[in-house]
Amino acid sequence: MAISEEKAKLERFLEWLQVNGAELRGCNIKYSDSRKGFGIFASSSSTQASDDVLLVVPLGLAITPMRVLQDPLLGPECQQMFQQGQVDDRFLMILFLTLERLRINSSWKPYLDMLPTRFGNPLWFSDVDILELKGTNLYHATELQKKKLMSLYHEKVEPLVKKLLILDGDSQSEVSFEHFLWANSVFWSRALNIPLPHSFVFPQSQEDVGEDPSTSHTPETDPVSSNGEKDIQAQVPGATSLGPGDTVWVEGLVPGIDFCNHDLKPAATWEVDGTGLVSSVPFSMYLLSVAQQCIPNKEVSISYGNKGNEELLYLYGFVIENNPDDYLMVHYPVEAIPSIPFSDTKGQLLEAQKAQLRCLLPKSVLNHGFFPQTTSKIRESDEKETVRSCSFSWSGQRKMPSYMNKLVFPEDFMTGLRTITMQEEEIYKVSAMLEELVESRPDEQPSETEVRMAIWEACGDSGALQLLMDLLNAKMMKLEENSGTDEEDARLLEEACDEEPSRDWDGRRMSRNKWSSVVYRRGQKQLTRLFLKEAEHALHLALSSSDHH
């Protein structure tokens, strides 16, 4: 029963893609497995060996903020809210998905029916499952996120969707928080940051745009993200800029392309074709095979970027065991600053040097620490030069520590920690140095770097490294207090593995959500231990060197 239903859904979707001008050239869309849902597979007979374009989708089919603002039903309602800055462009798309899923005669139905109905991200965890994340960053983040979405739903989404359904002549459909949660997860797990050609977003004249409403793009608002933030899909591989002034980056969903699943060694990337030179479809997005040879019926994957398990689980609802891109987020609690001695002065100093009080520590930086994990290669992007001197007379008194190039902790975080732990006499030293500086050139404030240098001269590293160890120890304690040691996690994962090798999660003792949680939190424990070891060794060296005046 379920199989034939999936088949019928897929048939309707493929037909819908075709009607809307999409072309499957070297691939098929098929059901992958219960974890991934549908995926894209290389077709058994690639018609032209020379052609690496697997799939072409016209950009007119993308769900973008402009698209929502032009929607006959939603557009007029959202226009004003959007212009007054009450909602951002992501909200527009999430609202659109919420509404279209409820509308009985939505023209997007064949696409929406193909999407998963439940997700693996922590917002969907049961009250029991979520406890597996206690002690991790995600536990707290999920709680906050759920509260935020709840109030957004009750304040804006529910009244608006109710009103729009009535306008649409639909008195049957009932909107619920779960519909909104679904739309939110669809957006975050499937949106791409698309470099749209300027002429596509702002067509010069209406004549060259056909009568087909699906291709009309009257730009009633500036499509660039209203919040200016493109953090999440900022480094989508395959996104190329089309020259200055030629590209407008817009987040959106591209039906068809979005069925590509993630792999660390991707077989494809996506590109935008403004002119139609590559795909012969102007204003389209195409999937490009980058594999040496195309293996028939093999799943075609793209890379979602170098993301740690924390981000993968939060956004996409999956994790990767032994993820090479895993990272640890460490932060000094900002709310603790008012209660530390000389908090005002320290606050000003933190400001003046743009110090960070949180940092991401990628697993890969351990390769050039004191205890390299030789398993993976050093990424070029991790190579960094640390400068600890400036041209002023008091600079360079403190001997450069021998461990400088082995310190895996970023300098803008270290300088923040040095500032937090400063003693009274160190503050006086720093003030004196900076005063001397200002006297020598009254018209100029000390630069960011100069403030950092003064603090380094006065304090060295031992206070900062001690504080860092305290932060990491606290993190470790919190993790282990809530879910035991990483050896215990390893045992749980082994037991789950022994149970049965089948890929399906139904009928297993350990739920998929629990498995993901254990993999993620175990990685966090391992990284915390490794970075603790690094900090401890650096502290030992700092104390035994002349760092200690």
CSV table of C-alpha atoms in Angstrom, one decimal, residues 50-222:
chain,number,residue,atom,x,y,z
A,50,SER,CA,29.5,14.5,-22.9
A,51,ASP,CA,26.7,16.1,-21.1
A,52,ASP,CA,27.3,16.4,-17.3
A,53,VAL,CA,24.1,18.4,-16.7
A,54,LEU,CA,21.9,16.0,-14.8
A,55,LEU,CA,18.8,18.1,-14.0
A,56,VAL,CA,17.7,21.6,-15.1
A,57,VAL,CA,15.0,23.6,-13.2
A,58,PRO,CA,13.8,27.0,-14.4
A,59,LEU,CA,14.3,29.7,-11.7
A,60,GLY,CA,10.7,30.7,-12.2
A,61,LEU,CA,9.8,27.6,-10.3
A,62,ALA,CA,11.8,28.6,-7.2
A,63,ILE,CA,10.1,29.7,-4.0
A,64,THR,CA,11.7,33.0,-3.2
A,65,PRO,CA,10.6,36.1,-1.2
A,66,MET,CA,9.8,37.9,-4.5
A,67,ARG,CA,7.6,35.0,-5.5
A,68,VAL,CA,5.7,35.2,-2.2
A,69,LEU,CA,5.2,39.0,-2.5
A,70,GLN,CA,3.7,38.5,-6.0
A,71,ASP,CA,1.4,35.8,-4.9
A,72,PRO,CA,-2.2,36.9,-5.6
A,73,LEU,CA,-3.4,35.7,-2.2
A,74,LEU,CA,-0.4,36.2,0.1
A,75,GLY,CA,1.3,39.2,-1.7
A,76,PRO,CA,-1.1,42.0,-0.7
A,77,GLU,CA,-1.2,40.8,3.0
A,78,CYS,CA,2.6,40.5,3.3
A,79,GLN,CA,3.7,43.6,1.3
A,80,GLN,CA,3.0,46.0,4.1
A,81,MET,CA,4.4,43.8,6.9
A,82,PHE,CA,7.5,43.3,4.9
A,83,GLN,CA,8.1,46.9,4.0
A,84,GLN,CA,7.6,48.0,7.6
A,85,GLY,CA,10.2,45.4,8.6
A,86,GLN,CA,7.8,43.4,10.8
A,87,VAL,CA,8.8,40.2,9.0
A,88,ASP,CA,11.9,39.2,7.1
A,89,ASP,CA,12.1,37.3,3.9
A,90,ARG,CA,12.6,33.9,5.5
A,91,PHE,CA,9.3,34.4,7.4
A,92,LEU,CA,7.6,35.1,4.0
A,93,MET,CA,8.7,31.8,2.6
A,94,ILE,CA,7.8,29.8,5.7
A,95,LEU,CA,4.4,31.5,5.8
A,96,PHE,CA,3.9,30.6,2.1
A,97,LEU,CA,4.8,26.9,2.8
A,98,THR,CA,2.4,26.8,5.8
A,99,LEU,CA,-0.5,28.2,3.7
A,100,GLU,CA,0.1,26.2,0.5
A,101,ARG,CA,0.2,22.9,2.5
A,102,LEU,CA,-3.2,23.7,3.8
A,103,ARG,CA,-4.8,25.0,0.6
A,104,ILE,CA,-6.9,22.2,-0.9
A,105,ASN,CA,-6.3,23.3,-4.5
A,106,SER,CA,-2.7,24.5,-4.2
A,107,SER,CA,-0.8,24.5,-7.5
A,108,TRP,CA,2.3,23.4,-5.4
A,109,LYS,CA,0.6,20.3,-4.1
A,110,PRO,CA,2.6,17.7,-6.2
A,111,TYR,CA,5.8,19.2,-4.8
A,112,LEU,CA,4.7,19.7,-1.2
A,113,ASP,CA,3.3,16.1,-1.1
A,114,MET,CA,6.8,14.8,-1.8
A,115,LEU,CA,8.4,16.5,1.2
A,116,PRO,CA,8.9,14.7,4.5
A,117,THR,CA,6.1,15.1,7.0
A,118,ARG,CA,8.3,14.7,10.0
A,119,PHE,CA,11.9,15.8,10.6
A,120,GLY,CA,14.9,14.6,12.6
A,121,ASN,CA,15.9,18.0,14.1
A,122,PRO,CA,15.5,18.5,17.8
A,123,LEU,CA,12.4,20.7,17.4
A,124,TRP,CA,10.6,17.4,16.6
A,125,PHE,CA,12.0,15.3,19.4
A,126,SER,CA,9.6,13.9,22.0
A,127,ASP,CA,10.0,15.0,25.6
A,128,VAL,CA,11.9,11.8,26.3
A,129,ASP,CA,14.2,12.1,23.3
A,130,ILE,CA,15.1,15.7,24.0
A,131,LEU,CA,16.6,14.6,27.4
A,132,GLU,CA,19.3,12.8,25.5
A,133,LEU,CA,20.6,16.3,24.6
A,134,LYS,CA,20.7,17.6,28.1
A,135,GLY,CA,24.0,19.3,28.8
A,136,THR,CA,24.7,20.2,25.2
A,137,ASN,CA,24.4,23.5,23.4
A,138,LEU,CA,21.6,22.1,21.4
A,139,TYR,CA,19.4,21.4,24.4
A,140,HIS,CA,19.2,25.1,25.3
A,141,ALA,CA,19.1,26.3,21.7
A,142,THR,CA,16.1,24.0,21.0
A,143,GLU,CA,14.2,25.2,24.0
A,144,LEU,CA,14.7,28.9,23.0
A,145,GLN,CA,13.9,28.2,19.4
A,146,LYS,CA,10.7,26.4,20.2
A,147,LYS,CA,9.5,29.3,22.5
A,148,LYS,CA,10.3,31.8,19.8
A,149,LEU,CA,8.5,29.8,17.1
A,150,MET,CA,5.5,29.3,19.4
A,151,SER,CA,5.0,33.0,20.0
A,152,LEU,CA,5.6,33.8,16.4
A,153,TYR,CA,2.9,31.3,15.5
A,154,HIS,CA,0.4,32.7,17.9
A,155,GLU,CA,1.1,36.4,17.2
A,156,LYS,CA,1.5,36.4,13.5
A,157,VAL,CA,1.1,33.1,11.7
A,158,GLU,CA,-2.2,31.8,13.1
A,159,PRO,CA,-4.3,34.9,12.6
A,160,LEU,CA,-2.9,35.5,9.2
A,161,VAL,CA,-3.3,32.0,7.8
A,162,LYS,CA,-6.9,31.8,9.2
A,163,LYS,CA,-7.7,35.1,7.4
A,164,LEU,CA,-6.1,33.9,4.1
A,165,LEU,CA,-7.9,30.6,4.1
A,166,ILE,CA,-11.2,32.3,4.5
A,167,LEU,CA,-10.3,34.7,1.7
A,168,ASP,CA,-9.4,31.7,-0.4
A,169,GLY,CA,-12.9,30.3,0.2
A,170,ASP,CA,-11.6,27.5,2.4
A,171,SER,CA,-13.5,27.0,5.6
A,172,GLN,CA,-12.5,23.4,6.2
A,173,SER,CA,-8.7,23.6,6.8
A,174,GLU,CA,-7.5,24.2,10.3
A,175,VAL,CA,-4.0,25.6,10.9
A,176,SER,CA,-2.0,24.2,13.8
A,177,PHE,CA,1.5,24.9,15.3
A,178,GLU,CA,2.7,21.7,13.7
A,179,HIS,CA,2.0,23.0,10.2
A,180,PHE,CA,4.1,26.0,10.9
A,181,LEU,CA,6.9,23.9,12.5
A,182,TRP,CA,6.8,21.7,9.4
A,183,ALA,CA,7.2,24.7,7.1
A,184,ASN,CA,10.0,26.0,9.3
A,185,SER,CA,11.9,22.7,9.0
A,186,VAL,CA,11.3,22.4,5.3
A,187,PHE,CA,12.8,25.9,4.8
A,188,TRP,CA,15.8,25.4,7.0
A,189,SER,CA,16.7,22.0,5.7
A,190,ARG,CA,16.1,22.7,2.0
A,191,ALA,CA,16.8,26.4,1.2
A,192,LEU,CA,19.8,27.4,-0.9
A,193,ASN,CA,21.4,30.8,-1.2
A,194,ILE,CA,20.9,31.4,-4.9
A,195,PRO,CA,23.0,34.0,-6.9
A,196,LEU,CA,20.2,35.2,-9.2
A,197,PRO,CA,21.1,37.2,-12.3
A,198,HIS,CA,20.1,40.9,-11.8
A,199,SER,CA,18.1,40.9,-14.9
A,200,PHE,CA,16.0,38.0,-13.6
A,201,VAL,CA,15.1,39.8,-10.4
A,202,PHE,CA,14.6,43.1,-12.1
A,203,PRO,CA,13.4,42.4,-15.7
A,204,GLN,CA,13.9,45.5,-17.9
A,205,SER,CA,10.6,45.3,-19.7
A,206,GLN,CA,7.5,43.3,-19.4
A,207,GLU,CA,7.2,42.5,-23.2
A,208,ASP,CA,9.9,39.8,-23.1
A,209,VAL,CA,8.2,38.1,-20.2
A,210,GLY,CA,5.5,35.8,-21.5
A,211,GLU,CA,1.9,35.7,-20.3
A,212,ASP,CA,2.7,32.8,-18.1
A,213,PRO,CA,2.2,34.1,-14.5
A,214,SER,CA,4.8,31.7,-13.2
A,215,THR,CA,7.6,33.6,-15.0
A,216,SER,CA,6.5,37.1,-14.2
A,217,HIS,CA,8.9,38.8,-11.8
A,218,THR,CA,7.8,42.3,-11.1
A,219,PRO,CA,10.2,43.4,-8.3
A,220,GLU,CA,8.0,45.2,-5.9
A,221,THR,CA,10.6,45.1,-3.2
A,222,ASP,CA,14.3,44.8,-2.9
